[in-house]
Structure formats: structure tokens, C-alpha cells
Amino acid sequence: MGRVNFQIWRGTATGGFQEYATEITEGMVVLDAVHQIQAESANDLACRWNCKAGKCGSCSAEVNGHPRLMCMTRMDEVLKETPPGRAVTLRPMQAFVPVRDLVADVSWNFEVKKRIKPFRPRQPDAADGTWRMAQSDVDRVQEFRKCIECFLCQNVCHVLRDHRKHDEFIGPRFLVYAAALEMHPLDVEDRTDELRKAHGIGYCNITKCCTKVCPEHITITDNAIIPLKERVVDRHYDPFGSLWRWFHSTDKASGGPSS
Amino acid sequence: MAEFQTHEHDVLVIGAGGAGLRAAIEAAAGGVSVGLVCKSLLGKAHTVMAEGGLAAALANVDERDSWKVHFADTMRGGQYLNNPRMAELHAQEAPGCVHELESWGALFDRTRDGRILQRNFGGHAYPRLAHVGDRTGLEMIRTLQDHGIHQGIDVHMECTVVELLKDGSRVVGALAYDRERGRFRIFRAKAIVLATGGIGRAFKITSNSWEYTGDGQSLAYHAGADLMDMEFIQFHPTGMVWPPSVRGILVTEGVRGEGGVLKNSLGERFMFNDIPEPYRKSTSDTPEEGWRYVTGDKNARRPPELLTRDHVARCIRREVREGRGSPHGGVYLDIAWIKERIANAPDHIRKKLPSMYHQFMQLANIDITAEPMEVGPTTHYTMGGVRVNGDTQMSTVPGLFAAGEVAAGLHGANRLGGNSLSDLLVFGKRAGAHAAQYAKAHGSGAIDIHAVDTAAQKALAPLDRTGGESPYQIQQDLQEMMQAKVGIVRQESELQEALVELDKLKARAAKASAPGNREYNPGWHTALDLTCLLTVSEISARAALERKESRGAHTRDDFPDKVAEWGKFNLVFRRGTDGGMVVERTPLVPLRDELKQVIEEHK
Ligand SMILES: Cc1cc2nc3c(=O)[nH]c(=O)nc-3n(C[C@H](O)[C@H](O)[C@H](O)COP(=O)(O)OP(=O)(O)OC[C@H]3O[C@@H](n4cnc5c(N)ncnc54)[C@H](O)[C@@H]3O)c2cc1C
Ligand code: SF4
Ligand code: SF4
Ligand code: FES
């Protein structure tokens, strides 16, 4: 594939793009190119990575303006979309404050998670203190638990990226997290009130941008956010329904096998 | 003297993988204040990458399983160099730890009657691995993380410890720098738990991330602790081999557990050609029987693909050496073939091995439901590490504990797949509890500010130097050298050469320079990691030279046989009073009679 030019963001918010070139061979991913540039010509080029296999969600950045995992983005595909004669651009995620080079300050996400009520299981099903769950009930939630916390969805959500509502809206990642808890077969906690107030679920207007970038192919909007919105709406505009639910408050956890 | 930000905790846990998180949670439950530091962000440690599962004798799938069988399997897998007390506690306590994880929200795959499903893995007599598809590690670390953040633990992310601080013989703190700003921090603590993982970055072909530079082993060694079994490094038989940029990335043993078979370029299932004596009785001799085993027939014996990792890795190496390898120097791992046996095989494969499917599709243009993968051995796991007390996980340095991959003892000469994730839970928990106890029983020690200053100056040296070599280049040369001379098969002359090379590399590293400033500067970080890598590489090479036999993961071309006499010792390294390396043959932890009997019963 030969020598390829890159424009890589260097420095903090006040930094700028710098040009680098490196040799690209078969099978290389963007992260390989970054590492090569690091070793050859920019020893102090900052980036995050760990697994190099799409499992840890560390290496998120914007490649030619598209939010991606650098370790799972093949250079041959990037070159196909890069206009001839142009450099491949790499910059950090834009919805967060830049730390340096390709590293963004994602610490806000870790703070948000702490504000969501933790898992609270129902009483064990068996005398030995264990539970019984059907695979089909587990499957539904496992989709959400695939999340590798890459925060790419947070990065593209206009509520955070453009409107900077970081104080009022938890973002798609944490709506997925809340959905995983709410739909967990064993969980008996109720998070609907917070979702509406403190977590700002109403800000989401279902643009589905988050779903499009999720490297784990989680159907964030249809499977997590919309059902959560329905729960919130039901709970708050349906007085009879909430009374009924109050009497059947353990029903939410009816995740055991049908036998 | 420079300014240092100081943090004070009763217990400091270094490392936030499964072992560190579990230790921190347990220490916090013990009513002491806990700090947790890690080099990456929370939830990104190696544990997140684990695929296949977590071994615990729950006996949900095969009621014949019990802690005794798990114990016997672990000891056999470790060629009896294991600390039997650890193997015993591990087998007994793993099921409870799995249930505890479930009570914190982990969702494992289920059996038909709604209990935790278990899968087959190499060296385990019965289906024993609790799992979630092929992303078990993610489930585990996320559960611990999400539970841990509500336990009042102070987490310091992207913060690297460079030195342990002592007051007399006891550990009383650590010096670290934060990666973002490059500022030093002093952590004062009454007890410290090391949970820093392995040393896999010492090799070129590896499944391990940049974090695995042996920091914990090196910190402990310099603090005067014993390191043990450092010659035993596990080469996982199946890593990706093509394209070059993905070489080494792991292909889970779960593929073989689900029926995947190994073939050479002649299309032969070569694993049938060499079945070691201790496993002959329990291994099938026909493909037919092997298939019945992986599909749950309790009367069938396991296919030879599920023999222990050391053996499978050597067989693959032999096929490649003798010219029967695949085009890119591996062999074939075929799961697609199961379409001959079951309907909708592609769906089944995607369901059971989703991330493997994705990984090959995305990175190698290979559809594993339709064609075989090319695989070869990759550096994977460090059996050796800090020598600890089997019950408390305390090292030979008072106040210093170790758990998880950084500790030695549980796995002996070879680890069984799945026994690491369970190790993290069982011994993370124990280390956390005992560290909390120790902290309660002891006051804070004094920090020697001169030692801090010296360590900080040393850490800054690569930044201050100009015109030196790039740390990346030295690291790369080290990895190539270790791969070539201290790899899967070793011999005297190469190991001697390795020691000479290591001296040269050390001299180069001492002159390396890292351009740029202190803020998030990976060149500087690499230079600091390199000093740890060099220490552990040297100890591994020396240990490999010392052990003149072949056993478990340690294979010597010049001493191809197992020697009974060598089965009586662990090799222990420590820093002598003159600063030199001292090596000692330490008799094994004795095996109690009733455990001896358990082993006999399950031979
Ligand atoms: C691809 C892959 C698949 C695997 N699959 C399985 C499997 O299916 N089953 C199984 O049982 N095992 C498996 N293993 C092995 C298992 O995942 C690891 O052995 C285990 O996760 C190690 O956990 P740990 O808690 O000891 O360390 P880690 O999870 O690696 O955590 C180490 C922590 O220490 C921190 N650290 C290191 N040095 C420093 C320092 N100087 N200062 C501060 N912090 C530091 C790191 O930042 C990190 O947080 C697999 C391993 C790999 C690589
Ligand atoms: S669907 Fe909602 S959460 Fe997702 S990007 Fe759009 S507004 Fe944000
Ligand atoms: S939901 Fe998807 S995009 Fe968002 S953090 Fe998780 S894995 Fe990343
Ligand atoms: S490095 Fe782990 S997802 Fe890219």
C-alpha cells in the first residue's frame, strides 16, 4: 500500500494538526499506523490502547472525522474513503475535553456511572442462595452488557457534543447501562424517576446516531432507550398503572424459568 | 527537593484487573480505607480481554465434578510444582466466588434448568467453565467495577507506581506518577496489595497489552520479596498469525471447546499422533469420540485438541518445523467443519463465539463459519511471580501482598485455561481481607523522603537526557531477543547468549532518552516500563537456564525429559544484600496426606 500521509492532532485544545508519513502494509489497522509513527518520528505521541482486538474500548478517536476504534479500523478501508492526494486525519473524540494528542478526558463518564443506582437483586430462588434464570431472559440484557465503554456513542450524541448538556444528560452509554439494570432478570431497583429528572432521558430525540457508531452493534435506541422512555412515560402519566405496579412491585423481577 | 502530592490509605491496591478490584472490594468490606491505582482507565485491564471462562466446580453440567476433581486437575496441569494449599483453597472457594459475582449482577450463560452453564476446557475433566459467550472477562471486570465504585474506594486511574517505599523491613507506601500530568504522588499505606498482572510484553509475539511489563514482579523484587517459578511462561497454542499486524492476538481455547479441530497442511488431525502418558486414559482416540465429548456425551473421552496448553503449543511448533504448517507459519484451526454434524452451524458458531467471529472477519477477512483459521503459539500467561503465603497472599516482605497473575503458586509449571479468572476472585478476596487485617494491626510507618527523591530523580532521567536511543527501539530489540532465545523451546547456549544480550540492553536502556515533556508522554512511560521488563526478563532467563529438565511450560531441547529430582523444588529469586541476584532451590510446600489421596483417586 506504500507510504501514507497522516494529519494527526498534537497538543491540547489549543494544539493543531501535524503531518506524518509512514509505510502501510497489508492488514494494518489505524492503531498500528499510530504506533509506527510513535516509534519512528513522534516518540511522545499520546494515544490510549490495551487489547488491540476491539475488547477494551480504549482506543476511540476520530478517523477522517468518523468516531471509531483505531484497533478495529483497517487502513485499506480508510484509504478507500480518503480522497486521493489527501492525508488521513486523526483527532481525539470531540465531545470531551482534550488531554493531549489523541487522548480525551473521559473522566466525566466514570462520574456519571456512580450517580446511577446500583444493581439490587431479588431474594435468591434456591435454598443454597442461588438464582434460576432462563437463557432467553439473560440474552436480552446480555446485548447491553456487551458494552466496552468506548464512549463513541457519547461522542456523537448531539446533546453532549453540540449542546454540551453534560450536567443534565447521562448520554446513550449510560442509558444502555440503566437499561441493563432495569431489565436485569434479578434487579428490583426502580430508576424511572431519576431517568426522567436527574438523568435527562427526555433530551434524547431518537436520532439514532449513537446506534450507528457502536462497535459492539448494540441497538442502543430501539432496544435500550425507547423501552426506557416507555417505562418512564408509563410510570409518570398513568396513575392507575403505577398503582397497579406498586401492588405488584416484585413482578418486574419475574425472570425465573417458567417451570 | 521536588513537591509531592500525598495520598493516605490503610490499604493500597496496585492494579485494577479482576484481582485488584476483588481485593479492593474485600478490603473496603473489612472497614479500612482503600486506594486503588491502575495504569489505564478503570475497566480496561487485561481481565477485560479474557474470553473462554472461569473455572469453578459448580457441577451444574456434570454432577460428577467436585472441588477434589478440580484440585487434582490443577495439580496435574501444574506438574505438581503448585502450592497445594493454594490449589486446594482455589478449588474449594471458586464456586462461592462465582455465585457472589452473580449476586453483584454478573449474567452467565444458563443451563436448561436456569443455572450457570459450564463449558469444556483443556485439562479440566468435566465441563467447568462458567462463561458468557466468549467475553467472560468483560462480564467479570464490569461486574466488579460497577459494584466496586459504590464501596467507597478511592480510584486513581492512569497512575503508574514506580517504587515501593519501605520502613525497615516493612512496606509502607509507594511512589507513582500520574500519566496525564506526569506529576509524582506518594501513596502512604499500612498494607499494599500487588495485582499488576504478568510479563508478556517481554516477548515479540504476545496476546498481552502494553501494560504487561512485569511492574509488580519488579517492584516486589526490588523491595526484597521472593519471586518464584519465573521460568514458567505459558505460550498459548492458538494466537492469530496473519496478517502480521495481528500476530499474537488470542484465539480462545473456547473454539476447541466447542468442537474446533487442529489440522496440518496435509489435512491431518495431528494432535492424535502424540498423546502424553498421564492423559492417555482420558483422551479419545477417534474423531468420532472427540465429537461426542464436546457435544456432552459423558461416556466419551476428550479430544486431544483439549490437552494442556504446553503440549498443544509444542505439537503445533513441531508441525510447522517439520514443514506441515500453513502458508503463514501456523496450523489450521477449523470450527466450520461442525456444519457436517449440526444444522445451522454458522448461527451456532456466531452465538457461541461472537467476538472470535468478529475478530477474524474484521481483522483478517476470514469467515470462521466457512473456513479454517490460521493459528500459532503466542505468549500468554506468567505462572511465576511473587511468592506468597497460600492462605494470606502475603509475600516475604511484611505488609506486601500479591494476588492474581502477579503471584506465583497456584498454577505451578502450567496453568489450566479458566483457572486464572477464578484465581483472581479467590485470591483477590483473600489478599484484600488479609491486607485489611494487617492494616488494622499495624500503624503507619515512616516514609523515607530521600528514597522518594532518589526514585523520582531516577524516573525523570530519560526525560532529562538528550540524544539517547529511543526506548521503543530497545523494547523491540528486547522482545525479539527474548522470543528467539527464551521462547517456547530453550537450550543452554541460547540462554547464555540471552544473558549477555540482556546486559547490553540494560546498558542501552540506561542511556535511553525520551523526547518531549512530562504530560501524557508514552515515550517516557515506555522508558520506565523498560526497566521493569529488563529485570523480569533477566530473572526468567536465569530461571530457565537453571532448570535443567523439561516440565510444563518450560521445555529444554538439551534436557528433553522430566527429572524427578527437579520435581521437588521451586526456583526462587531474590535480591541479595549486595544488590546481586540470588537464586535458591526451595523445597515444595508439602502435600498433606489427604490431598495426596485426592490426587491418587483422580489420577
Ligand atoms: C486475550 C486473553 C484471554 C484470556 N482468557 C482467559 C480465560 O478465558 N480464562 C482465564 O481464566 N484467563 C484468561 N486469560 C488470563 C487472564 O485474563 C489474566 O491472567 C487475568 O485477567 C489477570 O488478571 P489480574 O487481575 O491479575 O491482572 P490485570 O487484569 O492484567 O490487571 C493488572 C492491573 O495492574 C495495573 N498495573 C500494572 N502495573 C502497574 C503499575 N506499575 N502501577 C499501577 N498499576 C499497574 C494495570 O493497569 C491493571 O489495572 C486471558 C488473557 C488474555 C490476554
Ligand atoms: S438517539 Fe438519543 S442518545 Fe442516541 S445520539 Fe440521538 S439523541 Fe443522543
Ligand atoms: S454502547 Fe456501544 S458505543 Fe456506547 S460505549 Fe458502549 S460499546 Fe461504546
Ligand atoms: S485497543 Fe482495545 S478496543 Fe482498541
Short mmCIF file of C-alpha atoms and ligand atoms in Angstrom, two decimals, chain A residues 153 156-159 169 171-172 175 203-211 220-221 225, ligand 2:
data_model
loop_
_atom_site.label_atom_id
_atom_site.label_comp_id
_atom_site.label_asym_id
_atom_site.label_seq_id
_atom_site.Cartn_x
_atom_site.Cartn_y
_atom_site.Cartn_z
CA CYS A 153 -21.81 6.89 21.34
CA VAL A 156 -21.60 11.53 18.63
CA CYS A 157 -24.69 12.36 20.65
CA HIS A 158 -25.60 15.94 19.73
CA VAL A 159 -26.96 16.59 23.23
CA PHE A 169 -27.98 14.25 30.41
CA GLY A 171 -25.84 10.10 27.37
CA PRO A 172 -26.52 6.90 25.40
CA LEU A 175 -28.97 4.83 29.15
CA TYR A 203 -33.20 15.16 25.93
CA CYS A 204 -32.83 12.18 23.62
CA ASN A 205 -34.83 12.76 20.46
CA ILE A 206 -34.05 9.38 18.92
CA THR A 207 -31.70 10.50 16.18
CA LYS A 208 -30.01 7.07 16.40
CA CYS A 209 -26.54 8.47 15.78
CA CYS A 210 -25.34 6.54 18.82
CA THR A 211 -26.52 3.19 17.45
CA ILE A 220 -28.94 1.49 21.65
CA THR A 221 -32.02 3.45 20.65
CA ILE A 225 -33.61 3.97 25.10
S1 SF4 C 2 -30.59 8.66 19.80
FE1 SF4 C 2 -30.65 9.91 21.63
S2 SF4 C 2 -28.89 9.27 22.79
FE2 SF4 C 2 -28.59 8.49 20.73
S3 SF4 C 2 -27.38 10.07 19.73
FE3 SF4 C 2 -29.53 10.56 19.30
S4 SF4 C 2 -30.12 11.96 20.93
FE4 SF4 C 2 -28.21 11.01 21.59
#
